[in-house]
CSV table of C-alpha atoms and ligand atoms in Angstrom, one decimal:
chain,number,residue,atom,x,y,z
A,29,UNK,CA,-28.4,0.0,-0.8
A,30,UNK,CA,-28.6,-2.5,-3.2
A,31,UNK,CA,-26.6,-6.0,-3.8
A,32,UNK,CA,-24.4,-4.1,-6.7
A,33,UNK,CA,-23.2,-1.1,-4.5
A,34,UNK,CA,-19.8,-1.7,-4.0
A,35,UNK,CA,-18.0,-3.5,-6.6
A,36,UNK,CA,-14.0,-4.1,-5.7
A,37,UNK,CA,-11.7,-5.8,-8.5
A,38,UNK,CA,-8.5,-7.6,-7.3
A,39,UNK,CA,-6.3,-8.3,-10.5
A,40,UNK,CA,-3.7,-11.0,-9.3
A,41,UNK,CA,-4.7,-13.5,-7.2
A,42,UNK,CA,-1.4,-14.5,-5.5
A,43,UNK,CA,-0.6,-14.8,-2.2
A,44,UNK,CA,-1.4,-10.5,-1.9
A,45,UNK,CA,-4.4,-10.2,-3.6
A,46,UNK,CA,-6.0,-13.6,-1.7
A,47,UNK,CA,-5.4,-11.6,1.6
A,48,UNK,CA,-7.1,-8.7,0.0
A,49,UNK,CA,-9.5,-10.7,-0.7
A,50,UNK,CA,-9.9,-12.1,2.8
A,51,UNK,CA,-9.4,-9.0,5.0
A,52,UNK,CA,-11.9,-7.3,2.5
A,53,UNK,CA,-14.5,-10.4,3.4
A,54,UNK,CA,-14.3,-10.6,7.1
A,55,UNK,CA,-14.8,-6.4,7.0
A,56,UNK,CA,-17.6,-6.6,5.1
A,57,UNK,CA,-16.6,-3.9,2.8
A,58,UNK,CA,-18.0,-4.4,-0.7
A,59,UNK,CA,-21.1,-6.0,-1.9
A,60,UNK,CA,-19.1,-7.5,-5.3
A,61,UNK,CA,-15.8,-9.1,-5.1
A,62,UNK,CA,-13.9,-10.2,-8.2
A,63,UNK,CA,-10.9,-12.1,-8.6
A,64,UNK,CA,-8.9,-11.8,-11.7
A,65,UNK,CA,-5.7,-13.9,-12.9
A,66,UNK,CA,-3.7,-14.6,-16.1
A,67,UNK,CA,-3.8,-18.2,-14.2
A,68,UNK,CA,-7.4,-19.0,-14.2
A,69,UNK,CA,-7.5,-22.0,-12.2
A,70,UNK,CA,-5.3,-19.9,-9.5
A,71,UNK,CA,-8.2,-17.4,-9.1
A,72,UNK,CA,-11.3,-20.2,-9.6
A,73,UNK,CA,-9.2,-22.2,-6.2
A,74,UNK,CA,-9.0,-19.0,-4.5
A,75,UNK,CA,-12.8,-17.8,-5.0
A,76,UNK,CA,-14.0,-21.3,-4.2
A,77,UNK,CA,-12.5,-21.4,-0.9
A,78,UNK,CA,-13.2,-17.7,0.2
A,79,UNK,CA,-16.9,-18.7,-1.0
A,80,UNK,CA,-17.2,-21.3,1.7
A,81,UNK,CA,-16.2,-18.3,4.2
A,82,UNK,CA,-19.4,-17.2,3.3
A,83,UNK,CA,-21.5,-17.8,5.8
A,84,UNK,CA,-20.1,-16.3,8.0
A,85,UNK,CA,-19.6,-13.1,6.7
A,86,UNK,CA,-22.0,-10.4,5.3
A,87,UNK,CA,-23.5,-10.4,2.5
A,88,UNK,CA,-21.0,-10.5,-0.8
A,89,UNK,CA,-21.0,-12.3,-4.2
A,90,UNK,CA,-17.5,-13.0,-5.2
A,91,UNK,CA,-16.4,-14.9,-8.2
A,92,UNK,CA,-13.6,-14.7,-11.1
A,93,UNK,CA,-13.7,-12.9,-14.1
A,94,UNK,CA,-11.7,-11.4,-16.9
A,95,UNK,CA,-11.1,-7.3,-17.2
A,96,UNK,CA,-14.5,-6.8,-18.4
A,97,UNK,CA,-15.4,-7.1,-15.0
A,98,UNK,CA,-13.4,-3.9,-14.3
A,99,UNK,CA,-16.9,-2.0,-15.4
A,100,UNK,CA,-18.3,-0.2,-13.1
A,101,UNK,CA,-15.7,-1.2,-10.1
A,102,UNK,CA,-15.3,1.4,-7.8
A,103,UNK,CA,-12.0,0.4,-6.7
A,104,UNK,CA,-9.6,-2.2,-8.7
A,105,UNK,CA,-6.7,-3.7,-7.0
A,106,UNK,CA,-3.4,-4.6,-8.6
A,107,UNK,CA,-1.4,-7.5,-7.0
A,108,UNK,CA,-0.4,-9.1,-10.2
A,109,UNK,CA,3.5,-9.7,-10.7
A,110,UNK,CA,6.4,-11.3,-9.4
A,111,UNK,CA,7.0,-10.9,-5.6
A,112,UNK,CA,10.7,-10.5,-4.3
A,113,UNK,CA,13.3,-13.3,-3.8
A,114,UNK,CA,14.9,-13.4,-0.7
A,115,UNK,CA,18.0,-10.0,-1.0
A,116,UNK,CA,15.9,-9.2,-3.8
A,117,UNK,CA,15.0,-5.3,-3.3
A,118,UNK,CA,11.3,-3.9,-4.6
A,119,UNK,CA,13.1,-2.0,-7.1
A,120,UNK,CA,15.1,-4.8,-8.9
A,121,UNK,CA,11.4,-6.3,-10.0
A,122,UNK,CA,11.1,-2.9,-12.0
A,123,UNK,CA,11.4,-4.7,-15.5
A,124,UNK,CA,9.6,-7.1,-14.9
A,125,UNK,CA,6.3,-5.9,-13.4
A,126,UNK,CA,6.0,-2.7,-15.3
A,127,UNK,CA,5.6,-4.7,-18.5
A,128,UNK,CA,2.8,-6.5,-16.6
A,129,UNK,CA,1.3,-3.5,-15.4
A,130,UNK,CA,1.2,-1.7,-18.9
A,131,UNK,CA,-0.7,-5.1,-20.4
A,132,UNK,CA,-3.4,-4.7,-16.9
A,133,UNK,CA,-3.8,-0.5,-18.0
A,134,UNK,CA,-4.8,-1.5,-21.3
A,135,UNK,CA,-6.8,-4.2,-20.9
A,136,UNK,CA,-9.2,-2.5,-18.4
A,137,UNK,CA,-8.9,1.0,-19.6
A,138,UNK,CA,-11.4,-0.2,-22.3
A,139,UNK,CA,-13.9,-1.0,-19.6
A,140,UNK,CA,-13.6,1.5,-16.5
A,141,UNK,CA,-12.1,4.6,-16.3
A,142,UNK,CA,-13.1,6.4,-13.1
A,143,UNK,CA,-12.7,3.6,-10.7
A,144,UNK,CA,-9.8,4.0,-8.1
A,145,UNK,CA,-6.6,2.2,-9.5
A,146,UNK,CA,-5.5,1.0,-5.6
A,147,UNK,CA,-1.2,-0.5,-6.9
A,148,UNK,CA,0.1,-2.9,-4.8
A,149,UNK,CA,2.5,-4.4,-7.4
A,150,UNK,CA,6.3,-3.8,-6.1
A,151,UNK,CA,8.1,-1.8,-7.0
A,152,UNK,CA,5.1,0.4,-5.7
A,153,UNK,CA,6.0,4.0,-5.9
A,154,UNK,CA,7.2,3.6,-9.6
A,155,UNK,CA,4.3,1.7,-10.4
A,156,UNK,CA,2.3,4.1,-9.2
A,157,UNK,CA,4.3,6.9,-11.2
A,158,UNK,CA,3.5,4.6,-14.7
A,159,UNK,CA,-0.1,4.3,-13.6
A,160,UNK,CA,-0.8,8.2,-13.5
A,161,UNK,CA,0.9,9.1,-16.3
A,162,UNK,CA,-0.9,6.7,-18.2
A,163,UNK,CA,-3.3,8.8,-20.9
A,164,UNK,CA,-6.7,7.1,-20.0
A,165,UNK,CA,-6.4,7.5,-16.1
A,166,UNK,CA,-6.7,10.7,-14.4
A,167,UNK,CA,-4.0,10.9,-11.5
A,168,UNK,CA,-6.0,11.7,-8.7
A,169,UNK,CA,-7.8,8.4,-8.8
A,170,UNK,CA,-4.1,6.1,-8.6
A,171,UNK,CA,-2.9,5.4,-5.7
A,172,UNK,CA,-0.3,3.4,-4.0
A,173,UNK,CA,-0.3,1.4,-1.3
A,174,UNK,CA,3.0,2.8,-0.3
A,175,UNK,CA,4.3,3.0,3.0
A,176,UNK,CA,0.8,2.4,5.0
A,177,UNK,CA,2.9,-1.3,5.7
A,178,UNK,CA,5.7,0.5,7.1
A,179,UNK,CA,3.8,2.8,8.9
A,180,UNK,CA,2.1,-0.7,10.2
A,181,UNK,CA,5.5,-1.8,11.0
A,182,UNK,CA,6.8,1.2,12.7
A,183,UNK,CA,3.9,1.8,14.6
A,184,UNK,CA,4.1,-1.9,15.7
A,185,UNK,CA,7.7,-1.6,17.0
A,186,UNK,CA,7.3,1.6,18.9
A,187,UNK,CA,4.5,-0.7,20.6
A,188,UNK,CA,6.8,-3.0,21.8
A,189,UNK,CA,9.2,-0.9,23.1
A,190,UNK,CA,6.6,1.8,24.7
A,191,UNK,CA,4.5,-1.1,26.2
A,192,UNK,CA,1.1,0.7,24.5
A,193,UNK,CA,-1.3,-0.4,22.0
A,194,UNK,CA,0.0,0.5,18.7
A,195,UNK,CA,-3.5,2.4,18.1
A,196,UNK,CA,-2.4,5.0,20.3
A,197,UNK,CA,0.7,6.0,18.3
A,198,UNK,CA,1.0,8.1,16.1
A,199,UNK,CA,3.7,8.1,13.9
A,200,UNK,CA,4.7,7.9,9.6
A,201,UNK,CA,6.7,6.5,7.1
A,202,UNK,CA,7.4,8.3,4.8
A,203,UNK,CA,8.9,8.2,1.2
A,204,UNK,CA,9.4,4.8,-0.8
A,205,UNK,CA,7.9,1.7,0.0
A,206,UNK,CA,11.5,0.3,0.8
A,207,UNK,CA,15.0,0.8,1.5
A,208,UNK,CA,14.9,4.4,1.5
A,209,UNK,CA,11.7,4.7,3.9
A,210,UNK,CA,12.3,7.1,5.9
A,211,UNK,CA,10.5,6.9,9.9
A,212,UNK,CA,9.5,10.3,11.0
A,213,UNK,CA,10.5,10.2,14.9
A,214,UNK,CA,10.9,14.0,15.8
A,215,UNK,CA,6.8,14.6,15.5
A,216,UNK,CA,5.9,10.9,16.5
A,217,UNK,CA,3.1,11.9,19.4
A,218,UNK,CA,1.8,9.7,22.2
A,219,UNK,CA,-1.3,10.8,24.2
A,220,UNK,CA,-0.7,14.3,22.0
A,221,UNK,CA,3.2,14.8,23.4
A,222,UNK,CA,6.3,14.3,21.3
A,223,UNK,CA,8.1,10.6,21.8
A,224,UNK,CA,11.6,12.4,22.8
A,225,UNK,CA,9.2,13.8,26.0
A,226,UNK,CA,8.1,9.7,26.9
A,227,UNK,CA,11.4,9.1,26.1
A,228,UNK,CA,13.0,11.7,28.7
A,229,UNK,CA,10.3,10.7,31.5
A,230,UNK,CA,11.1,6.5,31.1
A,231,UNK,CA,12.4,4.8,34.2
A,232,UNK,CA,13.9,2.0,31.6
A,233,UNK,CA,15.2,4.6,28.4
A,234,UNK,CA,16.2,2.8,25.3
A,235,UNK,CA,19.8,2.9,24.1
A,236,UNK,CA,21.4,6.0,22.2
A,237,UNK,CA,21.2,4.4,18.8
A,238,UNK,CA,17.8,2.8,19.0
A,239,UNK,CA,16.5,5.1,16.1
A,240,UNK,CA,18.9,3.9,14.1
A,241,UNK,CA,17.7,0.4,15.2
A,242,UNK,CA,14.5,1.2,15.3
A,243,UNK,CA,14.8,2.6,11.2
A,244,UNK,CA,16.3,-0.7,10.9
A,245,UNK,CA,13.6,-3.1,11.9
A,246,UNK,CA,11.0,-1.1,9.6
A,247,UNK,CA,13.4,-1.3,6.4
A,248,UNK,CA,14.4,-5.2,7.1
A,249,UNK,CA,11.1,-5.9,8.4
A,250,UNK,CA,10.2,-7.5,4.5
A,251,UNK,CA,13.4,-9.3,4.1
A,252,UNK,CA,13.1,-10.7,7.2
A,253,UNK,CA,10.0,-12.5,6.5
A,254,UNK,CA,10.7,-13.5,3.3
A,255,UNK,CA,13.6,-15.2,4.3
A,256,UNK,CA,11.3,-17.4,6.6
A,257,UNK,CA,8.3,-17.8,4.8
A,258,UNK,CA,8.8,-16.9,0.9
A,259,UNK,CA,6.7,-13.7,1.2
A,260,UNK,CA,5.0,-11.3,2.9
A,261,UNK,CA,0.9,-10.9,2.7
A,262,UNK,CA,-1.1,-11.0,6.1
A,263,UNK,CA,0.0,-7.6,7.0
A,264,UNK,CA,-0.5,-5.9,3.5
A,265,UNK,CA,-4.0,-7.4,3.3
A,266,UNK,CA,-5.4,-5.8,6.4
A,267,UNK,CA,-3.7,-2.6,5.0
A,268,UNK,CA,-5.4,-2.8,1.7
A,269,UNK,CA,-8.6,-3.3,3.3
A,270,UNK,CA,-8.4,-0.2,5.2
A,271,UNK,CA,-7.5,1.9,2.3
A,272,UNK,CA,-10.7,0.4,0.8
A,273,UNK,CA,-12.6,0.8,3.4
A,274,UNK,CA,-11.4,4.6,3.7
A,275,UNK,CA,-12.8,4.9,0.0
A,276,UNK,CA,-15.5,3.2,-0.1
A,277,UNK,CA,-17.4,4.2,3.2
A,278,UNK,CA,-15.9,8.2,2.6
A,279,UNK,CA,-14.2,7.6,6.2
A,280,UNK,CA,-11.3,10.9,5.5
A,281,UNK,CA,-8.8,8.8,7.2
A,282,UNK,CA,-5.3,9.6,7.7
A,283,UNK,CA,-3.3,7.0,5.6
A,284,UNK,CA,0.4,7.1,4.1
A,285,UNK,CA,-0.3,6.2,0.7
A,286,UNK,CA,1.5,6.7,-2.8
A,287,UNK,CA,0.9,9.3,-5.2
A,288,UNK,CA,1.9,11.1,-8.0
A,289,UNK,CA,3.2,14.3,-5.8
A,290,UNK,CA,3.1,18.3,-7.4
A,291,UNK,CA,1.6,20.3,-4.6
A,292,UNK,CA,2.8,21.5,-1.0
A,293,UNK,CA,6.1,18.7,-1.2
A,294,UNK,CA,7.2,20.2,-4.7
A,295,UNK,CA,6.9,18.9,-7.8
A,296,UNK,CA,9.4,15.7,-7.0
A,297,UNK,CA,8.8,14.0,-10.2
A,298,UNK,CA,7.6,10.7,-8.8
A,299,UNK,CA,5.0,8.9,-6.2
A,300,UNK,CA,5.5,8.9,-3.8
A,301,UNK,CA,4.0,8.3,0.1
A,302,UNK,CA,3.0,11.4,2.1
A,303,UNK,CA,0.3,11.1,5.4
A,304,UNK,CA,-3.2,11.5,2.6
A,305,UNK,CA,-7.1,12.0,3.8
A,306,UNK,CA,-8.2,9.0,2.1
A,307,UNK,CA,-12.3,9.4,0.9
A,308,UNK,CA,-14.4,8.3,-2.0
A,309,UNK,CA,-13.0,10.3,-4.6
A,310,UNK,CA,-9.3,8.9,-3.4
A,311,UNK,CA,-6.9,11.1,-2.1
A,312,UNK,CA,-9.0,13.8,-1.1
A,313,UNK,CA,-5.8,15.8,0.4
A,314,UNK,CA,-2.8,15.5,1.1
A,315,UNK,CA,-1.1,16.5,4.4
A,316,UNK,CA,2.1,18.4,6.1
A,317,UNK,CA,4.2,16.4,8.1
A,318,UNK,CA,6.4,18.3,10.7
A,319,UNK,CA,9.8,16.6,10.0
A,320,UNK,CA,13.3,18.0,11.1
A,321,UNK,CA,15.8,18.8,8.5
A,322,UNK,CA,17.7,15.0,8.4
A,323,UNK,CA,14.6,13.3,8.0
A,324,UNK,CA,13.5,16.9,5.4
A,325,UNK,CA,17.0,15.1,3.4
A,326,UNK,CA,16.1,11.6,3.9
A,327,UNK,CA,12.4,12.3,2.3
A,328,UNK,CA,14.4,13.9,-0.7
A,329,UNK,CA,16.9,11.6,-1.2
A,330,UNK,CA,14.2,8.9,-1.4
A,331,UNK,CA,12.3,10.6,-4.1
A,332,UNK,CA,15.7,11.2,-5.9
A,333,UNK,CA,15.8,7.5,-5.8
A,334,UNK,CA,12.7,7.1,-7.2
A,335,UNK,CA,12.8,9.7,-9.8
A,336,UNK,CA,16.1,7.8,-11.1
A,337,UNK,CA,14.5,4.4,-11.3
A,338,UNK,CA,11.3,6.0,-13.3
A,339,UNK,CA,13.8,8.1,-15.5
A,340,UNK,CA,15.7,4.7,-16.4
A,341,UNK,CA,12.6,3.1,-17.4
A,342,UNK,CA,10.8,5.6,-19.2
B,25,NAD,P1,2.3,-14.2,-6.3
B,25,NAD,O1,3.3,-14.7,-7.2
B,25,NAD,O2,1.8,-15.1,-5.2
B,25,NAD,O3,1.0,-13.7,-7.1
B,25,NAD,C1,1.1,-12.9,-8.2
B,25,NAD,C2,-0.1,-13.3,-9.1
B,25,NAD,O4,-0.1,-12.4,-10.2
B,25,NAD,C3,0.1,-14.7,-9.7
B,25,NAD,O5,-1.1,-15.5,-9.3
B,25,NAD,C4,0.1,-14.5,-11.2
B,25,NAD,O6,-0.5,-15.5,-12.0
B,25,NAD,C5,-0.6,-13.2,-11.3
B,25,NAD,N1,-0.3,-12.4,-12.6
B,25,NAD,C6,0.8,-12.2,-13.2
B,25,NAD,N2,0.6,-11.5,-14.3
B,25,NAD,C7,-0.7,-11.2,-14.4
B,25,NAD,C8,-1.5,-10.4,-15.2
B,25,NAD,N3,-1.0,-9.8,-16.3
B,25,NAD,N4,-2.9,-10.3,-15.0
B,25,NAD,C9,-3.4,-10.9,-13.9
B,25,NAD,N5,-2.6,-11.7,-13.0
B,25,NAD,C10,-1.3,-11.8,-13.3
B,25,NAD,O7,2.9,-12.8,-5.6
B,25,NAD,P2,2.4,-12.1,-4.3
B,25,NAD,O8,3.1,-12.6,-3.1
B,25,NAD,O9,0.9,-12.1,-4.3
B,25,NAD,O10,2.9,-10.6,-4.6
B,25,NAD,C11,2.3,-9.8,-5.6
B,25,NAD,C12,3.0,-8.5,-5.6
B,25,NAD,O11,2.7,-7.7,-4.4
B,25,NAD,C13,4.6,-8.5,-5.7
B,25,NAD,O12,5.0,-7.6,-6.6
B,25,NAD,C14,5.0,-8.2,-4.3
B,25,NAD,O13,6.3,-7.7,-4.2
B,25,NAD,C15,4.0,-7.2,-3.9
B,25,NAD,N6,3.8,-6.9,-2.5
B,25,NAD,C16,3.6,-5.6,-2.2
B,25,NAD,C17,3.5,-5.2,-0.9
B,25,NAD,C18,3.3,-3.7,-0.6
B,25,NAD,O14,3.4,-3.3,0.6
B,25,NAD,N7,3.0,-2.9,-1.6
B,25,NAD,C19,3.6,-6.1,0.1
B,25,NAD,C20,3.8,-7.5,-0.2
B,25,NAD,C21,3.9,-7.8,-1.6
């Protein structure tokens, strides 16, 4: 393999895209890391301080650029754009960021055009749903982060509460990254049976409402950080770097990411996040989740959500 094999572009080199950055370092995922931002000095502070990680991580070269570098990335990361103010929701940064997404689209699609377009940017879904209906990207290769975070999240607090690893759970989010998530519980599996049969066995069972609360925790989980610490960006890094890693080592894993949706779901009009095999080409599939008919109602209403915000912008 040579030193140039895997070249990953982060574009936005905030708080998000220096986690990126980090997670992406310590996994040893690429071989050529570059950090774009319209603040310069922002990006050259970041890269120096990652660079005297590097010693103790494999082999990288990482350093700052402008969208030029975007040739021959394999994957480039968006991060760039205002972040949410505490009771801010995703989707009131819509104006905002989708002006600053449109300058990013044309000032790389000059240089790369079959790179994976990996949108972290909030409001993600719509993002997302700008990104592939851009004219110089083909849709397949843009994808959203999405709900992999909440996924994170919900898989984290049915951890708590079951007392096992939250490796050994499996469960989705589903739908928009945000308020209108919506936690899949009726096919959530544990050591391959349903939760509601570890639930029915438990000597200590949780309260009747605890998937309300549950549903509640995943959807505050942002806003609840924020309001401590400004923003959120540990827990999205290590996301990020598993979606990369996913594409970049051809791994087929099963990750709830955003995309532009037309197949078994419908056509719903927007991205969106459904459970995707995630390999080198990007989403190499996309897959059924078993869902009852609420949560079947929930998924629509939050792509009806979605659709509105993309229909007000466009
Ligand atoms: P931040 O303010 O720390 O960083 C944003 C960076 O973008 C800044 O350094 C800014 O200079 C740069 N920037 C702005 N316009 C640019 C452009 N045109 N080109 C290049 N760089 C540009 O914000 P943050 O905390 O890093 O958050 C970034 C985004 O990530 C926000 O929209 C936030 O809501 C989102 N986010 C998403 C998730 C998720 O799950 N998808 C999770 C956390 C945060």
């Amino acid at each position: 393999m040579s030193i140039h094999d895997n070249k990953v572009v982060i574009i936005g080199s905030g708080f998000v895209g220096a986690s990126i950055a980090y997670a992406t370092l310590i996994r040893g995922l690429c071989t050529e890391l570059v950090m774009v931002d319209t603040n310069r000095e922002k990006a050259v502070g970041e890269v120096m301080d990652l660079s005297h990680g590097l010693p103790f991580v494999p082999p990288v070269e990482i350093r700052t650029g402008g969208y030029e570098e975007c040739a021959g990335a394999e994957v480039i990361v968006i991060t760039a754009g205002a972040n949410q103010e505490p009771a801010q929701s995703r989707l009131d940064l819509v104006q905002k960021n989708s002006k600053i997404l449109h300058s990013i689209l044309e000032g790389i699609e000059q240089y790369e055009k079959d790179a994976i377009l990996l949108i972290v940017t909030n409001p993600v879904d719509v993002l997302t749903t700008l990104a592939s209906q851009h004219s110089e990207l083909r849709p397949e290769r843009v994808i959203g982060s999405g709900t992999i975070l909440d996924t994170a999240r919900f898989r984290y607090i049915l951890s708590q509460r079951c007392g096992i690893s939250a490796n050994s759970i499996h469960a989705y989010v589903i739908g928009e990254h945000g308020d209108s998530g919506v936690p899949i519980f009726s096919s959530a599996s544990i050591a391959g049976s349903p939760l509601s049969l570890l639930c029915a066995n438990s000597t200590s069972p949780c309260n009747q409402n605890w998937q309300e609360e549950v549903t509640a925790q995943v959807r505050r989980a942002a806003y609840e950080i924020i309001n401590r610490k400004g923003a959120t960006y540990y827990g999205i890094g290590l996301s990020c770097a598993y979606i990369i890693q996913s594409i970049l080592r051809d791994e087929h894993k099963v990750l709830t990411v955003s995309s532009y949706l037309n197949d078994q779901y419908g056509s719903l009009g927007t991205a969106i996040s459904v459970p995707c095999v995630l390999g080198k080409g990007g989403i190499n599939r996309r897959l059924q989740v078993s869902m009852n008919p609420i949560e079947k109602e929930m998924f629509i209403q939050s792509a009806e959500k979605l659709k509105e915000a993309v229909n007000i912008l466009n």
